[in-house]
C-alpha cells in the first residue's frame, strides 16, 4: 500500500530530533496562546511567521501547524476553569464546561475535552492521509479556468460560513485582492500602485499585513476594554482528573458526532474550527433527550465542540496540502510560511515535497499525543499562567511583533506598515468588517489573477470559457447557488442561530 | 463575541436619513479605497488584444470594491443599523507610537535600546500600568529577544547604539 509507505516515510521525517523539537515547541506555544485569552491563533501564527524564516521549511510548518491544533486544546482549559474562552473556538465549551467546574467536576471536564480532542485529532490525521493522494490527482486535472472557478467557490464558501454580513465579507475579500495587487506585475514586471517606494516593489508583505490586522489591531481593541479582564478562576483545587464510567459512556457518542461534523466543516472553506464547535454544540442540543441539561454542566456540551474544533483544525489542512487553496485565515498564513521558504502551494507540493506533506501529517499525530500529556498532568502550570496580567502582556507582544517584522527583511518600513495596518484593522473591527476574509483574498489574489489571465489567454479572450468547461461551470454554479442561499432570509436566520450561543 | 466599548457611543453627526451609520461610513470608506486604487493604477497598461495588461486586474478589483462599498453604504441608508462604535485614543496612539519609535530607532540605536523604549511607550497605552513592574518585565523581554533573535534564530540585527560601537 502506497498510503502506508507514505505514512511510514512521514514518521521517519517527523521523528527526526529537530522536527520532534519543533512539534513540541508548536504544541507548547499553541497551548499557551490557547490558554491565554486575548491572543488569538491567527495573531500568534502571524507573529511567529518571521521567526520561522531561519528554520528548515519542514520544521517551520510542523511548528506552525502545532500552534493551530495546540490552541484548540489550550482554549478549552480557560473556558472550563475561568469561563472566558481562551480561543474563539472554545466559546461554547465555556457554557457547560464552566458549569461542570463550578460543580467541582473541573477534572472530568478537562479530561473529556482532552480525550475528545485526541480522538478527533487521530481520526483527522488518518483522514488527511487517506484523502490527500486522490484529491491531488483530481487537482492535477484542473486547468486554469477550473482553478479560477475553484478559488471563487472557496472564497464564496468562506463568506457563507463566516459570521456576520455576507456583503461586507465579500467587500473584505475584494479589499484583500486589491491589496495583493500592490507590487510588481508577474508577467510584465510593471510596478503597480507602489508609488516608487522600494519596499513596496515586491508587494505588501503578507506577514506585515497579517501581523498588523490581527496582531496589533487585536491588542488595540483589547485595550478598549481596559487591560484588566476579570478572571474568576475556579478557586478549589482540581481533584480527580479521571472521568467516571458514566461520563465516558455519555460523551462517547458526542465525541464521535463532533469528530465527524468537525472533519467535514474543516475541509469546507470558511469558519473552520470556530463554526465546527458552534455547530457541534447546536447538534448535541438538538439530539439530546433533555436539552435543558445544556448550559448546566452537560458533559456532551464539552465533548462535542472540543472534538469538533480539533478535527476541523486538522482537516482544514486538506485543501491546503492537496489543492494549494487555504480554506481559512490560519491556512492562509501557512501559505505565507510556505512562500517564505520558496514552496509554491498547489497539487505539485505533494509530489515534489513528500517530506513536507507526510512529515507534517505524521507530526500531527505525534503532536496530539504530546498535547494530551502537556494538557492533562500539567494543567496546574497553565492555570498559573492565567494570572499574568494583560497590562504586562500587551507591551511584550507589541515589541516582540515589531522585532519579528523587522527581522524578515531588515526593513524599518515594514514595521511602520504593520503599524498602519494595525490601525486599519482596528477601524475594520469598529465597523464590523471581519478581517479574516481580507487575508484570504490577499493570499489568493496573485493566484486568481494568474489563472484568470492564463484561462483567457488560452481561450483567446473568450470569457465564456468559465461556463463552457463543465467542471468549471459546476464549480461556479455551486458558488452562485451558495451565495443566493446565503442571502435568502430563511437560511440567514438558521446561520445566525448557530452563532447565537455565544451570547448566552 | 460582541463589542462593548466602555464609553457611550458618540452622537451621530450624520443626517437623519442614515439609519445605519456604522455600515454607511464603512461603505463610503471602502469606496474611497477603491477610488484611490483606481487613481493609483490609472497609469498602468490595460487590455491589449485578449491578454491582460498590468492594470487590468487591479482596476477590475477596484471597480468591484467600489460597487460593493456602494452596496454596503446603501444598506446603511436602507436598514437600521448600529451607531459607529466609540474609539478610544489612548491604546491606538501609544501602541502606534511604540511601533513607529521602534522602526525609527532600530537602525541607529540597536535592538536593546529600541525594544526597551518601545516596551515602555506601549505600556503607556493602558492606564493600569505599574511602572516598576513594567520596567522589570520590559528589561527581561529585551534580554530575551536580544538572545533569541540573533543567537537562537540566527537573524542578524544591530544590538547596541551605533555611536557606542565605533
XYZ file of C-alpha atoms in Angstrom:
670
model
C 0.000 0.000 0.000
C 1.272 3.349 -1.041
C -0.509 5.012 1.837
C 1.399 3.080 4.475
C 4.693 3.628 2.720
C 3.958 7.346 2.669
C 2.923 7.406 6.308
C 5.992 5.423 7.282
C 8.125 7.922 5.435
C 6.272 10.712 7.206
C 7.000 9.217 10.602
C 10.677 8.899 9.766
C 10.714 12.610 8.918
C 8.631 13.618 11.920
C 10.731 11.593 14.354
C 13.967 13.355 13.467
C 15.130 15.206 16.582
C 14.772 18.697 15.103
C 11.230 18.051 13.907
C 10.222 16.469 17.197
C 11.520 19.574 18.926
C 9.612 21.851 16.528
C 6.469 19.809 17.089
C 6.875 20.129 20.860
C 7.503 23.880 20.642
C 4.443 24.268 18.427
C 2.277 22.276 20.800
C 3.556 24.255 23.817
C 3.113 27.652 22.178
C -0.290 26.571 20.894
C -1.409 25.537 24.360
C -0.051 28.782 25.755
C -1.968 31.041 23.357
C -4.982 28.803 23.655
C -4.966 29.237 27.409
C -4.349 32.985 27.390
C -7.434 34.962 26.421
C -6.791 37.967 24.229
C -4.219 36.305 21.982
C -5.748 34.509 19.045
C -4.336 31.710 16.954
C -4.213 33.817 13.816
C -2.305 36.557 15.589
C 0.161 34.057 17.037
C 0.854 32.304 13.775
C 1.290 35.738 12.186
C 3.679 36.752 14.969
C 5.775 33.639 14.626
C 5.846 33.703 10.829
C 9.002 35.847 10.691
C 10.756 33.614 13.193
C 10.319 30.540 11.006
C 12.410 32.275 8.396
C 15.620 30.849 9.773
C 14.258 27.322 10.246
C 14.145 24.490 7.707
C 10.753 24.534 5.931
C 9.521 21.172 7.246
C 10.279 22.098 10.841
C 8.760 25.552 10.385
C 5.465 24.221 9.083
C 5.322 21.454 11.681
C 5.683 24.095 14.368
C 3.053 26.418 12.901
C 0.625 23.517 12.488
C 1.229 22.543 16.102
C 0.269 26.030 17.229
C -3.045 25.812 15.419
C -4.260 22.495 16.769
C -2.491 23.027 20.089
C -4.556 26.154 20.641
C -7.701 24.051 20.323
C -6.585 22.043 23.357
C -5.496 25.030 25.382
C -8.622 27.034 24.660
C -10.778 24.536 26.499
C -8.750 24.877 29.717
C -9.546 28.568 30.060
C -13.150 28.087 29.023
C -13.721 25.453 31.659
C -11.792 27.000 34.537
C -12.320 30.713 34.034
C -15.464 30.945 31.918
C -13.591 33.123 29.434
C -12.924 31.397 26.159
C -9.161 31.325 25.604
C -9.898 30.916 21.946
C -12.879 31.711 19.720
C -13.265 28.008 19.077
C -13.895 27.330 22.752
C -16.693 29.838 23.268
C -19.334 27.148 23.518
C -17.181 24.930 25.709
C -17.431 27.577 28.401
C -21.212 27.164 28.609
C -21.223 23.666 30.053
C -17.565 23.298 30.931
C -17.576 26.116 33.454
C -20.792 24.834 34.993
C -19.122 21.478 35.485
C -16.167 23.214 37.083
C -18.472 25.053 39.466
C -19.975 21.730 40.456
C -16.487 20.568 41.353
C -16.110 18.483 38.212
C -13.414 20.535 36.509
C -11.176 17.468 36.321
C -13.534 15.298 34.292
C -14.444 18.257 32.057
C -10.778 18.891 31.242
C -10.149 15.192 30.748
C -13.093 14.714 28.410
C -12.089 17.793 26.415
C -8.579 16.404 26.012
C -9.706 12.858 25.245
C -12.229 14.133 22.702
C -9.608 16.327 21.093
C -7.139 13.475 20.960
C -9.635 11.088 19.394
C -10.680 13.721 16.853
C -7.062 14.514 16.105
C -6.258 10.871 15.383
C -9.251 10.482 13.076
C -8.453 13.714 11.263
C -4.825 12.678 10.762
C -5.935 9.434 9.100
C -8.448 11.358 7.007
C -5.772 13.721 5.697
C -3.553 10.799 4.790
C -6.364 8.937 3.025
C -7.843 11.885 1.155
C -4.569 13.538 0.279
C -3.475 11.483 -2.707
C -6.820 11.155 -4.585
C -7.602 14.844 -4.215
C -4.184 15.740 -5.521
C -4.774 13.579 -8.600
C -8.050 15.365 -9.175
C -6.386 18.733 -8.795
C -3.756 17.885 -11.365
C -6.507 17.522 -13.977
C -7.512 21.135 -13.355
C -6.790 23.766 -15.977
C -6.534 27.477 -15.233
C -10.266 28.017 -15.777
C -11.156 25.291 -13.260
C -8.621 26.624 -10.821
C -10.050 30.097 -11.019
C -13.589 28.808 -10.522
C -12.458 26.658 -7.612
C -10.953 29.682 -5.907
C -14.135 31.638 -6.453
C -16.057 28.771 -4.882
C -13.635 28.644 -1.981
C -13.975 32.336 -1.300
C -17.759 32.193 -1.505
C -17.790 29.257 0.898
C -15.657 31.270 3.258
C -18.144 34.118 3.115
C -21.209 31.960 3.571
C -19.857 30.051 6.552
C -18.395 33.077 8.274
C -20.170 35.127 10.867
C -21.746 38.464 10.004
C -22.838 40.268 6.864
C -22.270 38.458 3.570
C -21.926 41.700 1.661
C -19.283 43.068 3.984
C -17.346 39.809 3.923
C -17.232 39.904 0.114
C -16.099 43.516 0.265
C -13.275 42.411 2.572
C -12.221 39.680 0.146
C -12.068 42.169 -2.708
C -10.135 44.591 -0.488
C -7.655 41.777 0.117
C -7.458 41.009 -3.606
C -6.750 44.660 -4.247
C -4.002 44.750 -1.612
C -2.376 41.731 -3.239
C -2.091 43.691 -6.479
C 0.449 46.081 -4.978
C 3.953 45.410 -6.244
C 5.382 44.074 -9.476
C 3.130 42.531 -12.094
C 4.130 38.868 -12.563
C 4.025 38.945 -16.338
C 5.115 42.399 -17.403
C 7.148 43.327 -14.344
C 5.444 46.704 -14.283
C 5.335 48.316 -10.851
C 1.747 48.563 -9.674
C 0.490 51.014 -7.065
C 3.881 51.047 -5.379
C 4.376 54.845 -5.523
C 8.106 54.355 -6.094
C 8.577 53.130 -2.554
C 11.294 50.496 -2.924
C 9.934 48.401 -0.062
C 6.631 48.091 -1.898
C 8.206 46.952 -5.172
C 7.875 43.311 -4.131
C 4.372 43.814 -2.876
C 2.947 44.210 0.585
C 4.497 41.561 2.777
C 1.967 39.006 3.808
C 3.389 38.722 7.306
C 3.288 42.512 7.604
C -0.401 42.819 6.805
C -1.373 39.771 8.860
C 0.534 40.961 11.897
C -0.985 44.424 11.590
C -4.567 43.422 11.004
C -4.569 40.577 13.512
C -1.733 41.173 15.975
C -1.653 44.924 16.520
C -5.350 45.517 15.843
C -6.310 42.867 18.368
C -4.123 44.448 21.028
C -5.534 47.910 20.411
C -9.043 46.513 20.514
C -8.388 44.650 23.750
C -7.091 47.855 25.329
C -10.518 49.381 24.688
C -11.988 47.088 27.259
C -9.378 48.085 29.802
C -6.316 45.939 30.305
C -7.723 44.185 33.331
C -10.007 41.399 32.247
C -11.728 39.889 35.150
C -10.660 36.369 35.648
C -12.727 34.425 38.074
C -10.562 31.420 38.492
C -12.244 28.440 39.936
C -10.541 28.503 43.267
C -10.883 24.980 44.554
C -8.164 22.542 43.698
C -8.741 20.309 40.740
C -9.127 16.862 42.190
C -9.526 13.666 40.284
C -8.885 14.129 36.621
C -10.407 10.805 35.699
C -13.930 10.935 34.367
C -16.339 8.338 35.726
C -17.590 5.428 33.695
C -20.881 7.249 33.180
C -19.063 10.318 31.863
C -17.301 8.203 29.287
C -20.468 6.430 28.204
C -22.331 9.741 27.935
C -19.653 11.530 25.992
C -18.532 8.781 23.603
C -21.319 9.318 21.036
C -20.926 13.091 21.361
C -17.210 12.816 20.651
C -17.936 10.689 17.605
C -20.545 13.070 16.218
C -18.345 16.069 16.958
C -15.435 14.455 15.145
C -17.494 13.695 12.031
C -19.085 17.130 11.914
C -15.787 18.876 12.605
C -13.945 16.894 9.946
C -16.496 17.852 7.299
C -16.676 21.524 8.282
C -12.913 21.729 8.456
C -12.482 20.675 4.843
C -15.014 23.225 3.659
C -13.543 26.679 3.339
C -14.825 29.217 5.794
C -15.130 29.260 9.541
C -13.114 26.094 10.068
C -12.675 25.280 13.730
C -14.864 28.094 15.029
C -18.015 27.168 13.179
C -17.340 23.485 13.815
C -17.513 23.923 17.577
C -20.685 26.011 17.372
C -22.363 23.575 15.007
C -21.392 20.557 17.102
C -22.858 22.136 20.232
C -26.073 23.006 18.426
C -26.326 19.467 17.084
C -25.878 17.915 20.521
C -28.534 20.161 21.963
C -30.951 19.215 19.184
C -30.301 15.489 19.580
C -30.385 15.392 23.367
C -33.351 13.760 25.088
C -33.333 16.502 27.666
C -31.984 19.720 26.091
C -32.469 21.568 29.384
C -29.351 19.948 30.774
C -27.279 22.003 28.377
C -25.834 25.110 29.938
C -25.978 23.382 33.324
C -22.969 21.161 33.067
C -23.819 18.569 30.424
C -20.673 16.655 29.592
C -21.735 16.262 25.957
C -21.611 20.061 25.694
C -17.884 19.846 26.397
C -17.099 16.679 24.486
C -18.732 17.520 21.156
C -17.408 21.042 20.467
C -13.917 20.219 21.689
C -13.728 17.171 19.409
C -15.205 19.159 16.540
C -12.813 22.089 16.758
C -9.768 19.874 16.881
C -10.968 17.733 13.973
C -11.712 20.843 11.924
C -8.390 22.467 12.746
C -6.641 19.474 11.261
C -8.834 18.637 8.284
C -8.569 22.251 7.125
C -5.066 21.272 6.035
C -6.560 19.033 3.332
C -7.467 21.751 0.797
C -4.182 23.498 1.540
C -1.981 20.454 1.004
C -3.852 18.996 -1.957
C -5.165 21.988 -3.891
C -2.966 24.732 -2.538
C -6.045 26.688 -1.564
C -6.265 27.902 2.028
C -9.741 27.391 3.495
C -9.331 29.852 6.359
C -7.115 32.618 7.652
C -4.697 30.379 9.559
C -4.194 28.263 6.458
C -3.656 31.480 4.504
C -0.808 32.187 6.900
C 0.560 28.718 6.267
C 0.632 29.598 2.580
C 2.600 32.679 3.597
C 5.027 30.459 5.514
C 5.419 28.181 2.505
C 6.114 31.077 0.171
C 8.699 32.491 2.559
C 10.525 29.203 2.065
C 10.064 29.269 -1.687
C 7.465 26.489 -1.813
C 4.632 27.269 -4.217
C 1.461 25.774 -2.722
C -0.556 23.577 -5.025
C -1.117 19.975 -6.015
C 2.503 19.595 -7.032
C 3.648 20.046 -3.408
C 2.591 16.515 -2.562
C 4.862 15.046 -5.223
C 7.745 17.448 -5.045
C 7.852 17.775 -1.266
C 6.819 14.401 0.156
C 8.943 15.105 3.226
C 6.975 18.231 3.942
C 3.487 16.842 3.424
C 3.849 13.429 5.022
C 6.161 14.708 7.719
C 3.539 17.266 8.664
C 0.734 14.686 8.668
C 2.733 12.317 10.865
C 3.736 15.172 13.153
C 0.085 15.956 13.780
C -0.438 12.574 15.359
C 2.710 12.941 17.441
C 1.647 16.472 18.332
C -1.731 15.273 19.541
C -0.037 12.719 21.742
C 2.237 15.412 23.168
C -0.720 17.700 23.729
C -2.662 15.256 25.831
C 0.400 14.957 28.074
C 1.014 18.712 28.082
C -2.580 19.480 28.898
C -3.714 16.925 31.426
C -0.996 16.399 34.005
C 0.408 19.892 33.599
C -2.888 21.744 33.779
C -1.816 23.418 37.013
C 1.037 25.248 35.295
C -1.238 26.635 32.600
C -3.722 27.833 35.152
C -0.976 29.727 36.932
C -0.144 31.464 33.641
C -3.619 32.920 33.604
C -2.519 35.146 36.464
C -0.134 37.052 34.169
C -1.900 40.385 33.782
C -2.688 41.741 30.330
C -1.047 45.071 31.190
C 2.310 43.293 31.042
C 1.424 41.004 28.193
C 0.403 43.581 25.630
C 3.579 45.711 25.512
C 5.580 42.487 25.296
C 3.549 41.342 22.298
C 3.914 44.731 20.613
C 7.693 44.702 20.968
C 8.010 41.056 20.023
C 5.922 41.630 16.875
C 7.895 44.715 15.912
C 11.208 42.864 16.174
C 9.724 39.937 14.262
C 8.580 42.028 11.307
C 11.827 43.918 11.209
C 13.776 40.665 11.082
C 12.036 39.431 7.904
C 13.644 41.954 5.559
C 15.616 44.137 7.977
C 13.305 46.893 6.792
C 12.011 49.536 9.227
C 9.361 50.477 6.641
C 7.761 47.057 7.116
C 7.349 47.776 10.825
C 5.643 51.094 10.118
C 3.400 49.450 7.522
C 2.364 46.780 10.017
C 1.524 49.533 12.490
C -0.577 51.284 9.849
C -2.395 48.047 9.088
C -2.965 47.689 12.812
C -4.929 50.931 12.744
C -6.732 49.807 9.587
C -7.627 46.562 11.342
C -8.880 48.454 14.402
C -11.055 50.588 12.138
C -12.381 47.489 10.364
C -13.332 45.873 13.677
C -15.092 49.053 14.731
C -17.129 48.982 11.537
C -17.890 45.301 11.922
C -15.816 44.177 8.948
C -14.285 40.730 9.518
C -10.537 40.847 8.800
C -10.212 37.095 8.073
C -11.665 37.227 4.522
C -9.272 40.071 3.753
C -6.355 37.775 4.470
C -7.816 35.018 2.298
C -8.295 37.471 -0.555
C -4.771 38.700 -0.183
C -3.304 35.199 -0.403
C -5.481 34.100 -3.278
C -5.165 37.352 -5.233
C -1.998 36.598 -7.213
C -3.128 33.006 -7.866
C -6.527 34.146 -9.072
C -5.082 36.786 -11.342
C -2.590 34.372 -12.840
C -5.184 31.696 -13.561
C -7.684 34.205 -14.880
C -5.085 35.573 -17.249
C -3.993 32.161 -18.414
C -7.537 30.916 -18.883
C -8.412 33.917 -21.009
C -5.206 33.682 -22.965
C -5.894 30.039 -23.831
C -9.480 30.798 -24.768
C -8.334 33.794 -26.844
C -10.198 36.292 -24.721
C -13.448 34.388 -24.600
C -14.982 34.807 -21.125
C -17.447 32.004 -21.718
C -14.644 29.502 -21.124
C -15.547 29.502 -17.432
C -19.007 28.234 -18.297
C -18.267 26.047 -21.297
C -15.813 23.825 -19.456
C -18.083 21.502 -17.473
C -16.057 21.223 -14.276
C -15.574 24.961 -14.080
C -19.257 25.575 -14.785
C -20.288 23.207 -11.991
C -17.969 24.922 -9.517
C -19.274 28.358 -10.430
C -22.877 27.154 -10.294
C -22.343 25.829 -6.764
C -20.767 29.156 -5.814
C -23.694 31.122 -7.236
C -26.199 28.805 -5.569
C -24.496 29.178 -2.203
C -24.447 32.909 -2.493
C -28.154 33.058 -3.294
C -28.946 30.731 -0.414
C -26.863 32.785 1.983
C -28.723 35.957 1.156
C -32.141 34.307 1.478
C -33.685 35.334 4.786
C -34.661 31.801 5.841
C -31.154 30.450 5.677
C -29.667 33.568 7.171
C -31.784 33.063 10.235
C -30.524 29.456 10.525
C -26.948 30.594 10.054
C -27.231 33.227 12.737
C -28.872 30.728 15.049
C -25.712 28.640 15.076
C -23.747 31.585 16.415
C -26.334 32.675 18.953
C -24.911 30.508 21.737
C -22.002 32.871 22.180
C -24.256 35.489 23.649
C -25.907 33.017 26.017
C -18.383 37.935 20.907
C -19.911 41.354 20.929
C -18.012 44.579 21.085
C -18.947 46.603 24.100
C -16.845 49.730 24.252
C -16.546 51.250 27.660
C -17.564 54.731 26.584
C -21.038 55.726 25.460
C -21.411 55.827 21.671
C -20.701 59.189 20.106
C -23.617 61.282 18.953
C -24.128 60.866 15.257
C -23.209 63.875 13.160
C -24.672 62.221 10.090
C -28.017 63.308 8.600
C -31.086 61.551 9.857
C -31.733 59.516 6.734
C -28.655 57.493 7.531
C -30.171 54.673 9.511
C -27.088 52.541 9.981
C -24.129 54.901 10.423
C -21.661 52.060 11.004
C -22.376 50.488 7.609
C -22.805 53.831 5.861
C -19.401 55.166 6.843
C -17.788 51.745 6.375
C -19.156 51.503 2.833
C -18.045 55.028 1.982
C -14.553 54.281 3.209
C -14.377 51.146 1.052
C -15.446 53.274 -1.919
C -12.704 55.749 -1.103
C -10.140 52.927 -1.039
C -11.433 51.726 -4.410
C -11.251 55.196 -5.952
C -7.740 55.625 -4.618
C -6.736 52.290 -6.170
C -8.313 53.297 -9.478
C -6.305 56.513 -9.439
C -3.108 54.724 -8.401
C -3.429 52.155 -11.181
C -4.551 54.617 -13.859
C -1.083 54.841 -15.418
C -0.865 51.083 -15.949
C -1.436 49.391 -19.249
C -4.908 47.980 -19.845
C -6.074 45.124 -22.046
C -4.221 44.687 -25.279
C -5.977 42.276 -27.592
C -7.266 39.481 -25.431
C -4.421 39.449 -22.958
C -4.430 41.282 -19.683
C -2.261 44.314 -19.141
C -0.652 45.103 -15.816
C -3.523 47.399 -14.902
C -6.444 45.187 -15.857
C -6.764 43.096 -12.716
C -6.199 45.958 -10.234
C -8.819 48.076 -11.978
C -11.218 45.147 -12.125
C -10.949 44.524 -8.394
C -11.124 48.253 -7.674
C -14.381 48.610 -9.614
C -15.747 45.568 -7.807
C -14.812 47.090 -4.444
C -16.386 50.389 -5.494
C -19.665 48.616 -6.215
C -19.545 46.563 -3.021
C -18.676 49.620 -0.943
C -21.610 51.401 -2.538
C -23.882 48.486 -1.670
C -22.699 48.463 1.966
C -23.272 52.219 2.204
C -26.707 51.793 0.655
C -27.552 49.196 3.306
C -26.624 51.822 5.858
C -29.287 54.080 4.375
C -31.991 51.472 3.906
C -31.673 49.410 7.066
C -31.459 50.346 10.706
C -28.010 49.516 11.957
C -25.672 50.163 14.853
C -24.108 53.526 15.567
C -20.429 53.989 14.985
C -18.671 52.438 17.941
C -16.691 54.702 20.206
C -12.974 54.868 19.548
C -10.566 55.207 22.362
C -7.436 57.222 21.696
C -5.039 56.008 24.305
C -4.463 52.444 23.126
C -4.139 53.176 19.398
C -1.955 56.237 19.996
C 0.652 54.688 22.248
C 0.751 51.318 20.528
C 1.315 53.070 17.181
C 3.858 55.398 18.764
C 5.773 52.413 20.133
C 5.784 50.737 16.723
C 6.924 53.856 14.884
C 9.566 54.568 17.513
C 10.920 51.066 17.145
C 11.051 51.400 13.354
C 12.934 54.673 13.559
C 15.284 53.654 16.360
C 16.291 50.116 15.409
C 18.949 51.148 12.863
C 20.722 53.936 14.798
C 20.186 52.710 18.375
C 20.076 48.930 18.050
C 17.769 46.302 19.460
C 18.433 46.732 23.155
C 17.594 50.426 23.391
C 14.717 50.450 20.908
C 12.993 47.344 22.241
C 13.131 48.534 25.846
C 11.937 52.037 24.994
C 9.193 50.721 22.716
C 8.002 48.493 25.550
C 7.659 51.465 27.882
C 5.908 53.576 25.235
C 3.440 50.778 24.535
C 2.855 50.388 28.265
C 1.579 53.994 28.306
C -1.361 52.679 26.298
C -3.040 51.368 29.425
C -3.763 53.443 32.499
C -3.305 50.341 34.644
C 0.415 50.121 34.018
C 2.569 49.929 37.135
C 5.938 51.358 36.283
C 8.320 49.356 38.432
C 6.733 46.140 37.196
C 6.775 47.344 33.585
C 10.476 48.256 33.756
C 11.410 44.839 35.149
C 9.331 42.910 32.594
C 10.489 45.179 29.768
C 14.088 44.543 30.747
C 13.586 40.782 30.820
C 11.807 40.840 27.464
C 14.586 42.898 25.898
C 17.179 40.488 27.211
C 15.176 37.519 25.953
C 14.751 38.990 22.478
C 18.406 40.033 22.323
C 19.311 36.383 22.849
C 16.509 34.801 20.816
C 16.667 36.641 17.525
C 20.377 36.930 16.729
C 21.678 33.832 18.501
C 18.939 31.181 18.575
C 17.274 32.098 15.291
C 20.343 33.433 13.526
C 18.727 36.647 12.356
C 21.397 39.325 12.464
C 20.406 42.768 13.677
C 22.161 45.688 15.376
C 22.328 45.230 19.127
C 23.698 48.447 20.620
C 23.680 52.129 19.616
C 25.915 52.809 16.655
C 27.886 55.592 18.382
C 28.880 53.224 21.180
C 30.126 50.571 18.827
C 32.518 52.790 16.926
